[in-house]
Amino acid sequence: MNFGSKLEMAVRQKHSAVCVGLDPRWANLPSAFTDGVDKLDLVTIADRTTKYCCEVIDATVEFSPIVKPQAAFFELLGPPGMQALGSVIAHARKAGMLVLLDGKRGDIGSTAEGYAAAYLGETSPWGCDALTINAFLGNDTLEPFVKRAGDTGTGIFVLVKTSNPGSGFIQDLKADSLTISEQVAEVVQQHCEKRDGKFGDCGAVVGATYPEQLAEMRKRMPNAWLLIPGYGAQGGSADDVAHGFDSDNLGAIVNSSRGIIFAYEKEEFAGMNWQDAVASAAQTMANALPKFHG
Amino acid sequence: MNFGSKLEMAVRQKHSAVCVGLDPRWANLPSAFTDGVDKLDLVTIADRTTKYCCEVIDATVEFSPIVKPQAAFFELLGPPGMQALGSVIAHARKAGMLVLLDGKRGDIGSTAEGYAAAYLGETSPWGCDALTINAFLGNDTLEPFVKRAGDTGTGIFVLVKTSNPGSGFIQDLKADSLTISEQVAEVVQQHCEKRDGKFGDCGAVVGATYPEQLAEMRKRMPNAWLLIPGYGAQGGSADDVAHGFDSDNLGAIVNSSRGIIFAYEKEEFAGMNWQDAVASAAQTMANALPKFHG
């Protein structure tokens, strides 16, 4: 089964389009994990980070089909952090969540092959179901990822319009009547059209913080899964992200990181056990997002 | 001392603008390293890869100021590969080479801070001197890298015009009278102007395979170090890369990966000990590149 169909099945099964973003910033972890740990002891920090992420996964697995570890926060812990990343990926898959690694990788052909083989597929060393990709180097650099995804039933999400304030610097520039984002989107849609099922292996990242562009991108890429970051802490609302769903209220997953994994810091969850707060935030978000028909 | 000045000093000391690209593809390693190793035994493969990379560094340290490990080929070996990367970086620094990690990282602000803190500076877990950066997400996403580089005496190399055949897909598009590459180059030069010394912390990647654009970019970024990939195996010649140097024949480092580290596969080095072949290839390349005056 191709990745697009796998993700559709998982979203239907969980009745949820929530993507849980794992950005395990040490300063925000519950004190039970961090108390007494030397800030230079990366081995212990990585161990505690693993434990925390696994418990977040256990708390959210009922309410979310997919988890998105942010590579930067594991790389920040050096080699022990990469061990942690491997353990967290394995735990999530075993628990029944798809794993989308947010690495924003991209390089010229032969190196892109290396990244694709590193991350995509059960037989790869990291064993992810999907990876975020940066296409700045050119559409030729997407080919090795698309091929690997097709061969292994995995997916990629290509950066099309990111959620940050300065994303327009390159992405909104218009050349030959289309913006850069629109030109990347055309390539994404072309890759999706070649696949079986409604949704292809090649998705797109389009931020919730630019809802008009999100609506336009939904139309431009009818067969692509959209990964929508920028919900919650970054300012995107449920109304904003609704523009990213198709007429069946499918085709998009919406990421929240801080809003879910650090929910225990919020007043509304005061006094609650940290894991219950995390579960509750994921459930609340799942209920707030558009629900598919049929 | 800022990174621009450190790199200048290193180039002058070694009389060489060669950047040794470490792309340790397992299939190309000398058979002494690979014989009898199970291709699924990533721990042993990573150990042998470390040993090989360290011996490449020892063979080339006399002829090159800087080494560029390609992150993909270490990530491809899973967590043991990341241990290997850490060991190789430490060995190179101890041997007296600057270390530029080719990771092409880039993300929104707070995540970019994570990547910058992960890789840049002696006190970071990986301890690199410099990192390659992808600015597709916007110029705001460069700020955390520029700040960290300034604070720690390290550098970044921002992708401006890459060496691959499809690099024009985004980079050559023209918007508001400048190509995307030119717009990124303007930002790089602005960051360099703010620093002491002739060269700033913020360099640019410009491929040897587009010599006219290389010459144009040299003029557009007079204070930026250029990292020039695409020499040798990808088709760039010594004449091509000469366009990337300034009037003192400074300001550029030229990367070669396969041409140096797998030199023993070439007919011209047949019968030579593998490490001597690697050393000889690095020395030959150093002599072929423009030599600085004064």
Coordinates of C-alpha atoms in Angstrom, one line a residue:
Chain A
M1 CA 0.0 0.0 0.0
N2 CA 1.4 3.4 -0.8
F3 CA 2.0 6.0 1.8
G4 CA -1.0 8.2 0.8
S5 CA -3.4 5.4 1.3
K6 CA -1.7 4.3 4.6
L7 CA -2.1 7.8 6.0
E8 CA -5.7 8.0 4.9
M9 CA -6.4 4.7 6.7
A10 CA -4.7 5.9 9.8
V11 CA -6.6 9.2 9.9
R12 CA -9.9 7.4 9.4
Q13 CA -9.1 4.8 12.1
K14 CA -8.1 7.4 14.7
H15 CA -10.8 9.9 13.6
S16 CA -8.2 12.5 13.9
A17 CA -6.0 14.7 11.7
V18 CA -3.7 15.6 14.5
C19 CA 0.0 15.3 14.0
V20 CA 1.9 15.4 17.3
G21 CA 5.1 17.4 17.0
L22 CA 7.9 16.1 19.2
D23 CA 10.1 19.1 19.9
P24 CA 11.5 17.9 23.3
R25 CA 13.1 21.1 24.5
W26 CA 14.8 20.2 27.7
A27 CA 13.8 23.4 29.6
N28 CA 10.1 22.5 29.0
L29 CA 10.0 18.9 30.1
P30 CA 8.2 18.1 33.4
S31 CA 10.5 18.6 36.3
A32 CA 10.1 14.9 37.2
F33 CA 12.3 14.2 34.1
T34 CA 14.8 17.1 34.6
D35 CA 15.3 17.4 38.3
G36 CA 18.9 16.9 39.4
V37 CA 20.3 16.3 35.9
D38 CA 23.6 18.1 35.0
K39 CA 23.0 20.2 31.9
L40 CA 26.3 18.9 30.4
D41 CA 25.4 15.2 30.9
L42 CA 24.0 14.5 27.5
V43 CA 23.7 10.8 28.0
T44 CA 21.3 11.2 30.9
I45 CA 19.5 14.1 29.1
A46 CA 19.0 11.9 26.1
D47 CA 17.8 9.0 28.2
R48 CA 15.2 11.2 29.9
T49 CA 14.2 12.8 26.6
T50 CA 13.6 9.3 25.2
K51 CA 11.4 8.4 28.2
Y52 CA 9.5 11.6 28.0
C53 CA 8.8 11.3 24.2
C54 CA 7.7 7.7 24.6
E55 CA 5.3 8.7 27.3
V56 CA 3.9 11.5 25.1
I57 CA 3.4 8.9 22.4
D58 CA 1.6 6.6 24.8
A59 CA -0.6 9.5 25.9
T60 CA -1.6 10.6 22.4
V61 CA -1.7 7.4 20.4
E62 CA -5.5 7.2 20.8
F63 CA -6.0 10.7 19.4
S64 CA -3.4 10.9 16.7
P65 CA -2.4 8.9 13.6
I66 CA 1.1 10.3 13.2
V67 CA 3.9 11.8 15.2
K68 CA 6.6 14.2 13.9
P69 CA 9.9 14.2 15.8
Q70 CA 11.9 17.4 15.0
A71 CA 15.4 16.2 14.2
A72 CA 17.0 19.4 15.5
F73 CA 16.2 18.7 19.1
F74 CA 17.7 15.3 19.0
E75 CA 20.8 16.4 17.1
L76 CA 21.2 19.1 19.7
L77 CA 22.0 16.3 22.2
G78 CA 24.9 14.9 20.1
P79 CA 25.3 11.2 19.4
P80 CA 23.3 10.2 22.5
G81 CA 20.5 12.3 21.1
M82 CA 20.6 10.3 17.9
Q83 CA 20.3 7.1 19.9
A84 CA 17.2 8.7 21.5
L85 CA 15.7 9.5 18.2
G86 CA 16.1 5.9 17.1
S87 CA 14.4 4.7 20.2
V88 CA 11.6 7.2 19.9
I89 CA 10.9 6.2 16.3
A90 CA 10.8 2.5 17.2
H91 CA 8.5 3.1 20.1
A92 CA 6.0 5.2 18.0
R93 CA 5.9 2.6 15.3
K94 CA 5.4 -0.2 17.8
A95 CA 2.6 1.8 19.5
G96 CA 0.8 2.2 16.2
M97 CA 1.6 5.7 15.1
L98 CA 3.1 6.6 11.7
V99 CA 6.4 8.5 12.1
L100 CA 7.2 11.6 10.0
L101 CA 10.7 12.8 10.7
D102 CA 11.0 16.6 10.4
G103 CA 14.5 16.8 9.1
K104 CA 14.0 19.1 6.1
R105 CA 16.7 17.3 4.2
G106 CA 17.7 18.0 0.7
D107 CA 20.9 17.6 -1.4
I108 CA 22.2 16.8 -4.9
G109 CA 21.3 13.5 -6.4
S110 CA 23.7 10.9 -5.0
T111 CA 23.6 12.5 -1.6
A112 CA 19.8 12.7 -1.6
E113 CA 19.9 9.0 -2.3
G114 CA 21.8 8.6 0.9
Y115 CA 19.3 10.6 2.9
A116 CA 16.4 8.7 1.4
A117 CA 18.0 5.3 2.2
A118 CA 18.8 6.5 5.7
Y119 CA 15.3 7.4 6.7
L120 CA 12.6 5.9 4.6
G121 CA 11.3 2.5 5.1
E122 CA 11.3 -0.3 7.7
T123 CA 14.6 -1.7 6.5
S124 CA 16.3 1.7 6.7
P125 CA 18.5 2.4 9.8
W126 CA 16.0 4.9 11.2
G127 CA 12.8 3.3 9.9
C128 CA 10.6 6.3 9.3
D129 CA 7.3 6.4 7.4
A130 CA 7.9 9.8 6.0
L131 CA 10.4 12.7 5.9
T132 CA 10.2 16.5 5.3
I133 CA 12.2 17.6 2.3
N134 CA 13.6 21.0 1.1
A135 CA 13.6 21.3 -2.7
F136 CA 15.7 24.5 -2.9
L137 CA 18.4 22.5 -4.7
G138 CA 16.0 21.7 -7.6
N139 CA 13.4 19.3 -8.7
D140 CA 16.0 16.8 -9.8
T141 CA 17.0 16.5 -6.1
L142 CA 13.4 15.3 -5.3
E143 CA 13.7 12.2 -7.6
P144 CA 15.7 10.0 -5.3
F145 CA 13.2 10.6 -2.4
V146 CA 10.2 10.0 -4.7
K147 CA 11.7 6.8 -5.9
R148 CA 12.6 5.5 -2.5
A149 CA 9.2 6.4 -1.2
G150 CA 7.5 4.5 -4.0
D151 CA 9.7 1.5 -3.5
T152 CA 9.1 1.3 0.3
G153 CA 5.6 2.5 0.8
T154 CA 6.7 5.6 2.5
G155 CA 6.2 9.3 1.9
I156 CA 7.8 12.7 1.7
F157 CA 6.4 16.2 2.6
V158 CA 8.1 18.9 0.5
L159 CA 8.3 22.4 1.8
V160 CA 5.9 24.6 -0.2
K161 CA 4.9 27.5 2.0
T162 CA 6.4 27.5 5.5
S163 CA 4.7 29.0 8.6
N164 CA 7.4 31.5 9.7
P165 CA 7.1 35.3 9.3
G166 CA 9.9 35.5 6.7
S167 CA 8.8 32.6 4.5
G168 CA 7.9 35.0 1.7
F169 CA 11.6 36.0 1.2
I170 CA 12.0 33.3 -1.4
Q171 CA 8.6 31.4 -1.4
D172 CA 6.4 34.3 -2.3
L173 CA 8.6 35.7 -5.1
K174 CA 6.9 35.5 -8.5
A175 CA 8.7 34.3 -11.6
D176 CA 7.1 33.4 -14.9
S177 CA 3.7 34.2 -13.5
L178 CA 3.9 31.7 -10.6
T179 CA 5.4 32.2 -7.1
I180 CA 8.2 29.9 -6.1
S181 CA 5.7 28.1 -3.7
E182 CA 3.3 27.5 -6.6
Q183 CA 6.1 26.1 -8.8
V184 CA 7.1 23.6 -6.1
A185 CA 3.5 22.8 -5.7
E186 CA 3.1 21.9 -9.4
V187 CA 6.0 19.4 -9.0
V188 CA 4.4 17.9 -5.9
Q189 CA 1.1 17.4 -7.7
Q190 CA 2.8 15.9 -10.7
H191 CA 4.4 13.2 -8.5
C192 CA 1.1 12.5 -6.8
E193 CA -0.8 12.0 -10.1
K194 CA 1.5 9.1 -11.0
R195 CA 0.3 7.1 -7.9
D196 CA -2.6 4.8 -7.2
G197 CA -5.2 5.9 -4.8
K198 CA -6.5 9.4 -4.3
F199 CA -3.4 10.5 -2.4
G200 CA 0.2 10.0 -3.6
D201 CA 3.4 9.6 -1.6
C202 CA 4.5 13.1 -2.2
G203 CA 2.9 15.6 0.2
A204 CA 3.5 19.3 0.9
V205 CA 4.1 21.5 3.9
V206 CA 1.9 24.5 3.9
G207 CA 1.6 26.7 7.0
A208 CA -1.7 27.5 8.8
T209 CA -0.4 31.1 9.3
Y210 CA -1.2 31.9 5.6
P211 CA -4.8 30.6 5.2
E212 CA -5.5 32.2 1.8
Q213 CA -2.4 30.5 0.4
L214 CA -3.4 27.3 2.1
A215 CA -6.8 27.3 0.4
E216 CA -5.1 28.1 -3.0
M217 CA -2.5 25.3 -2.4
R218 CA -5.3 22.8 -1.6
K219 CA -6.8 23.4 -5.0
R220 CA -3.4 23.3 -6.7
M221 CA -2.5 19.9 -5.2
P222 CA -5.7 17.9 -5.1
N223 CA -3.9 14.6 -4.7
A224 CA -1.2 15.6 -2.1
W225 CA -1.4 15.2 1.6
L226 CA -0.8 18.5 3.2
L227 CA 1.1 18.8 6.5
I228 CA 0.0 22.0 8.1
P229 CA 2.3 23.5 10.8
G230 CA 1.6 26.8 12.6
Y231 CA -1.5 25.7 14.5
G232 CA -1.9 27.0 18.0
A233 CA 1.3 28.5 19.5
Q234 CA 2.2 30.1 16.1
G235 CA -1.3 31.6 15.6
G236 CA -3.2 29.3 13.2
S237 CA -6.8 28.5 14.2
A238 CA -9.1 25.6 13.4
D239 CA -10.9 27.9 10.9
D240 CA -7.5 28.7 9.3
V241 CA -6.5 25.1 8.8
A242 CA -10.0 24.1 7.5
H243 CA -8.8 25.6 4.2
G244 CA -6.3 22.8 3.9
F245 CA -8.9 20.0 3.8
D246 CA -10.7 18.7 0.8
S247 CA -14.4 18.5 0.3
D248 CA -14.5 15.2 2.3
N249 CA -12.6 16.9 5.1
L250 CA -9.6 14.7 4.3
G251 CA -6.1 15.3 2.8
A252 CA -4.5 17.2 5.6
I253 CA -2.8 16.6 8.9
V254 CA -2.3 19.5 11.3
N255 CA 0.8 19.6 13.5
S256 CA 0.9 20.9 17.0
S257 CA 4.1 20.7 19.0
R258 CA 4.1 22.9 22.1
G259 CA 0.3 23.1 22.3
I260 CA 0.2 19.3 22.9
I261 CA 3.5 18.1 24.3
F262 CA 3.8 21.0 26.8
A263 CA 0.1 21.3 27.6
Y264 CA 0.8 20.9 31.3
E265 CA 2.3 24.4 31.3
K266 CA -1.1 25.9 30.4
E267 CA -3.5 27.2 33.0
E268 CA -6.4 25.2 31.6
F269 CA -4.7 22.0 32.6
A270 CA -3.4 23.2 36.0
G271 CA -3.4 20.5 38.7
M272 CA -3.7 17.7 36.1
N273 CA -1.1 14.9 35.8
W274 CA 1.2 15.9 33.0
Q275 CA 0.4 12.9 30.8
D276 CA -3.3 13.5 31.2
A277 CA -2.9 17.1 30.2
V278 CA -1.0 16.0 27.0
A279 CA -3.7 13.5 26.2
S280 CA -6.5 16.0 26.8
A281 CA -4.8 18.6 24.6
A282 CA -4.5 16.1 21.7
Q283 CA -8.1 15.0 22.1
T284 CA -9.4 18.6 22.2
M285 CA -7.4 19.4 19.1
A286 CA -8.7 16.3 17.3
N287 CA -12.3 17.4 18.0
A288 CA -11.6 21.0 16.9
L289 CA -10.4 19.9 13.4
P290 CA -12.7 19.2 10.5
K291 CA -14.0 15.6 10.6
F292 CA -14.1 13.6 7.4
H293 CA -17.4 12.5 5.9
G294 CA -18.1 9.0 4.8
Chain B
M1 CA 38.9 35.7 16.0
N2 CA 36.0 35.5 13.6
F3 CA 35.6 32.5 11.3
G4 CA 36.4 34.5 8.1
S5 CA 39.8 35.4 9.5
K6 CA 40.4 31.9 10.9
L7 CA 39.8 30.3 7.5
E8 CA 42.0 32.9 5.8
M9 CA 44.8 32.1 8.3
A10 CA 44.4 28.3 7.7
V11 CA 44.4 28.7 3.9
R12 CA 47.6 30.8 4.1
Q13 CA 49.3 28.4 6.5
K14 CA 48.6 25.3 4.3
H15 CA 49.1 27.2 1.0
S16 CA 46.0 25.5 -0.1
A17 CA 42.3 26.2 -0.9
V18 CA 41.4 22.5 -1.0
C19 CA 38.4 21.4 1.0
V20 CA 38.5 17.6 1.4
G21 CA 34.9 16.3 1.1
L22 CA 34.3 13.2 3.3
D23 CA 31.6 11.2 1.5
P24 CA 32.4 7.8 2.9
R25 CA 30.4 5.6 0.6
W26 CA 30.9 2.1 1.9
A27 CA 31.1 0.5 -1.6
N28 CA 34.1 2.7 -2.4
L29 CA 36.2 2.2 0.7
P30 CA 39.5 0.2 0.3
S31 CA 38.8 -3.5 0.6
A32 CA 41.1 -3.6 3.7
F33 CA 38.3 -1.8 5.5
T34 CA 35.3 -3.6 4.1
D35 CA 36.4 -7.2 3.6
G36 CA 34.3 -9.7 5.5
V37 CA 31.9 -7.1 7.0
D38 CA 28.2 -8.0 7.0
K39 CA 26.4 -5.2 5.2
L40 CA 23.7 -5.2 7.9
D41 CA 26.3 -4.8 10.8
L42 CA 26.1 -1.0 11.1
V43 CA 28.2 -0.9 14.2
T44 CA 31.2 -2.5 12.5
I45 CA 30.5 -0.5 9.3
A46 CA 30.5 2.7 11.4
D47 CA 33.7 1.8 13.2
R48 CA 35.5 1.0 9.9
T49 CA 34.1 4.2 8.4
T50 CA 35.5 6.2 11.3
K51 CA 38.9 4.6 10.9
Y52 CA 38.9 5.3 7.1
C53 CA 37.9 8.9 7.5
C54 CA 40.5 9.5 10.2
E55 CA 43.2 8.0 7.9
V56 CA 42.0 10.2 5.0
I57 CA 42.3 13.2 7.4
D58 CA 45.9 12.2 8.4
A59 CA 46.8 11.8 4.7
T60 CA 45.5 15.2 3.6
V61 CA 46.1 17.4 6.6
E62 CA 49.3 18.7 5.1
F63 CA 47.6 19.8 1.9
S64 CA 44.2 21.1 3.1
P65 CA 43.0 23.6 5.7
I66 CA 39.5 22.2 6.0
V67 CA 37.5 19.0 5.8
K68 CA 33.8 18.7 4.9
P69 CA 32.0 15.6 6.2
Q70 CA 28.8 15.0 4.4
A71 CA 26.1 14.4 7.1
A72 CA 24.0 12.1 4.8
F73 CA 26.6 9.3 4.7
F74 CA 26.9 9.2 8.4
E75 CA 23.1 9.4 9.0
L76 CA 22.8 6.5 6.5
L77 CA 24.5 4.3 9.2
G78 CA 21.9 5.1 11.8
P79 CA 22.9 5.9 15.4
P80 CA 26.3 4.2 15.1
G81 CA 27.0 6.5 12.1
M82 CA 26.4 9.5 14.2
Q83 CA 28.9 8.3 16.8
A84 CA 31.3 7.9 13.8
L85 CA 30.6 11.5 12.8
G86 CA 31.4 12.8 16.2
S87 CA 34.7 10.8 16.3
V88 CA 35.7 12.0 12.8
I89 CA 35.0 15.7 13.7
A90 CA 37.0 15.4 16.9
H91 CA 39.9 13.7 15.0
A92 CA 40.0 16.4 12.3
R93 CA 40.1 19.2 14.8
K94 CA 42.8 17.6 16.8
A95 CA 44.8 17.0 13.6
G96 CA 44.6 20.7 12.8
M97 CA 41.9 20.9 10.2
L98 CA 38.8 23.1 10.3
V99 CA 35.6 21.1 10.1
L100 CA 32.7 22.2 7.9
L101 CA 29.7 19.9 8.3
D102 CA 27.7 19.6 5.1
G103 CA 24.2 19.2 6.6
K104 CA 22.3 21.9 4.6
R105 CA 20.2 22.5 7.7
G106 CA 17.5 25.1 7.8
D107 CA 14.3 25.6 9.8
I108 CA 12.1 28.2 11.4
G109 CA 13.6 30.4 14.1
S110 CA 13.4 28.4 17.3
T111 CA 14.4 25.2 15.5
A112 CA 17.2 26.9 13.7
E113 CA 18.5 27.9 17.1
G114 CA 18.6 24.3 18.0
Y115 CA 20.5 23.3 14.9
A116 CA 23.0 26.2 15.4
A117 CA 23.6 25.2 19.1
A118 CA 23.9 21.6 18.0
Y119 CA 26.7 22.1 15.5
L120 CA 28.5 25.4 15.9
G121 CA 31.3 26.0 18.3
E122 CA 33.7 24.0 20.5
T123 CA 31.2 23.8 23.3
S124 CA 28.5 22.3 21.1
P125 CA 27.9 18.6 21.2
W126 CA 29.3 18.1 17.7
G127 CA 31.9 20.9 17.8
C128 CA 32.1 22.0 14.2
D129 CA 33.7 25.1 12.8
A130 CA 31.1 25.7 10.2
L131 CA 27.8 24.3 8.8
T132 CA 26.1 24.5 5.4
I133 CA 22.7 26.2 5.5
N134 CA 19.6 26.2 3.3
A135 CA 17.8 29.5 3.3
F136 CA 14.6 28.4 1.5
L137 CA 12.6 29.1 4.6
G138 CA 13.5 32.8 4.6
N139 CA 16.1 35.2 5.6
D140 CA 14.7 35.3 9.2
T141 CA 15.7 31.7 9.5
L142 CA 19.4 32.6 8.9
E143 CA 19.5 34.9 11.9
P144 CA 20.0 32.3 14.6
F145 CA 22.9 30.8 12.7
V146 CA 24.5 34.1 12.1
K147 CA 24.2 35.0 15.8
R148 CA 25.6 31.7 17.0
A149 CA 28.5 32.0 14.4
G150 CA 29.3 35.4 15.7
D151 CA 29.2 34.4 19.3
T152 CA 31.4 31.3 18.9
G153 CA 33.9 32.3 16.2
T154 CA 32.3 29.8 13.7
G155 CA 30.9 30.2 10.3
I156 CA 28.1 29.2 7.9
F157 CA 27.9 28.6 4.2
V158 CA 24.5 29.5 2.7
L159 CA 23.4 27.7 -0.5
V160 CA 23.4 30.3 -3.2
K161 CA 23.9 28.4 -6.5
T162 CA 24.3 24.6 -6.2
S163 CA 26.3 22.5 -8.6
N164 CA 23.6 20.0 -9.7
P165 CA 22.0 20.0 -13.2
G166 CA 18.6 21.0 -11.8
S167 CA 19.8 23.9 -9.6
G168 CA 18.1 26.4 -11.8
F169 CA 14.6 25.1 -11.0
I170 CA 14.4 27.6 -8.1
Q171 CA 17.7 29.3 -8.0
D172 CA 17.8 30.8 -11.5
L173 CA 14.3 32.1 -11.4
K174 CA 14.2 35.9 -11.7
A175 CA 11.8 38.0 -9.5
D176 CA 12.0 41.7 -9.1
S177 CA 15.0 41.9 -11.5
L178 CA 17.2 39.5 -9.5
T179 CA 17.4 35.8 -9.5
I180 CA 16.7 33.9 -6.3
S181 CA 20.4 33.1 -6.1
E182 CA 21.3 36.8 -6.4
Q183 CA 18.7 37.7 -3.7
V184 CA 20.2 35.2 -1.3
A185 CA 23.7 36.4 -2.2
E186 CA 22.7 40.0 -1.2
V187 CA 21.7 38.8 2.3
V188 CA 25.0 36.9 2.6
Q189 CA 27.0 39.9 1.7
Q190 CA 25.0 42.1 4.2
H191 CA 25.9 39.7 7.0
C192 CA 29.6 39.8 6.0
E193 CA 29.8 43.6 5.9
K194 CA 28.9 43.7 9.6
R195 CA 32.0 41.8 10.6
D196 CA 35.6 42.7 11.3
G197 CA 38.3 41.6 8.9
K198 CA 38.0 41.2 5.2
F199 CA 35.9 38.1 5.3
G200 CA 32.8 37.6 7.5
D201 CA 31.3 34.5 9.2
C202 CA 28.6 34.0 6.5
G203 CA 29.9 32.3 3.4
A204 CA 28.1 31.1 0.3
V205 CA 28.0 27.8 -1.6
V206 CA 28.4 28.5 -5.4
G207 CA 29.1 25.6 -7.7
A208 CA 32.1 25.2 -10.1
T209 CA 29.7 23.9 -12.7
Y210 CA 28.3 27.4 -13.5
P211 CA 31.5 29.4 -13.9
E212 CA 29.8 32.6 -15.2
Q213 CA 27.5 32.7 -12.3
L214 CA 30.5 32.0 -10.0
A215 CA 32.3 35.1 -11.4
E216 CA 29.2 37.2 -11.0
M217 CA 28.7 35.9 -7.4
R218 CA 32.3 36.6 -6.5
K219 CA 31.7 40.3 -7.4
R220 CA 28.3 40.4 -5.6
M221 CA 29.8 39.0 -2.3
P222 CA 33.3 40.5 -2.0
N223 CA 33.4 39.8 1.7
A224 CA 32.1 36.3 1.7
W225 CA 34.1 33.1 1.7
L226 CA 32.8 30.9 -1.2
L227 CA 32.6 27.1 -0.9
I228 CA 32.9 25.8 -4.4
P229 CA 31.6 22.3 -5.0
G230 CA 31.5 20.5 -8.3
Y231 CA 35.2 20.4 -9.0
G232 CA 36.6 17.2 -10.6
A233 CA 34.0 14.4 -10.7
Q234 CA 31.1 16.8 -11.3
G235 CA 33.0 18.5 -14.2
G236 CA 34.4 21.8 -12.8
S237 CA 38.0 22.6 -13.8
A238 CA 40.7 24.7 -12.2
D239 CA 40.0 27.4 -14.8
D240 CA 36.3 27.3 -13.8
V241 CA 36.9 27.7 -10.1
A242 CA 39.4 30.5 -10.6
H243 CA 36.4 32.8 -11.2
G244 CA 35.5 32.3 -7.5
F245 CA 38.7 33.8 -6.1
D246 CA 39.4 37.5 -5.5
S247 CA 42.2 39.6 -6.9
D248 CA 44.5 38.2 -4.2
N249 CA 43.5 34.7 -5.1
L250 CA 41.8 34.3 -1.8
G251 CA 38.2 34.1 -0.6
A252 CA 37.3 30.6 -1.9
I253 CA 37.8 27.0 -0.9
V254 CA 37.2 24.3 -3.5
N255 CA 35.7 21.0 -2.5
S256 CA 36.6 17.7 -3.9
S257 CA 35.1 14.5 -2.5
R258 CA 35.5 11.4 -4.7
G259 CA 38.5 12.9 -6.6
I260 CA 40.5 12.9 -3.4
I261 CA 39.1 10.3 -1.0
F262 CA 38.7 7.6 -3.6
A263 CA 41.8 8.6 -5.6
Y264 CA 43.1 5.0 -5.3
E265 CA 40.4 3.9 -7.7
K266 CA 42.0 6.0 -10.5
E267 CA 44.4 4.6 -13.0
E268 CA 47.0 7.3 -12.4
F269 CA 47.4 6.1 -8.8
A270 CA 47.4 2.4 -9.7
G271 CA 49.8 0.3 -7.5
M272 CA 50.1 3.1 -4.9
N273 CA 49.2 2.5 -1.3
W274 CA 45.7 3.9 -0.9
Q275 CA 46.6 6.6 1.6
D276 CA 49.5 7.8 -0.6
A277 CA 47.1 8.1 -3.5
V278 CA 44.7 10.2 -1.4
A279 CA 47.6 12.5 -0.2
S280 CA 48.9 12.8 -3.7
A281 CA 45.5 13.7 -5.1
A282 CA 45.1 16.4 -2.5
Q283 CA 48.5 17.8 -3.1
T284 CA 48.0 17.8 -6.9
M285 CA 44.7 19.6 -6.5
A286 CA 46.2 22.2 -4.1
N287 CA 48.8 23.0 -6.7
A288 CA 46.3 23.3 -9.5
L289 CA 44.2 25.9 -7.7
P290 CA 45.0 29.6 -7.7
K291 CA 47.7 30.5 -5.2
F292 CA 47.2 33.7 -3.1
H293 CA 49.6 36.6 -3.4
G294 CA 51.2 38.4 -0.5

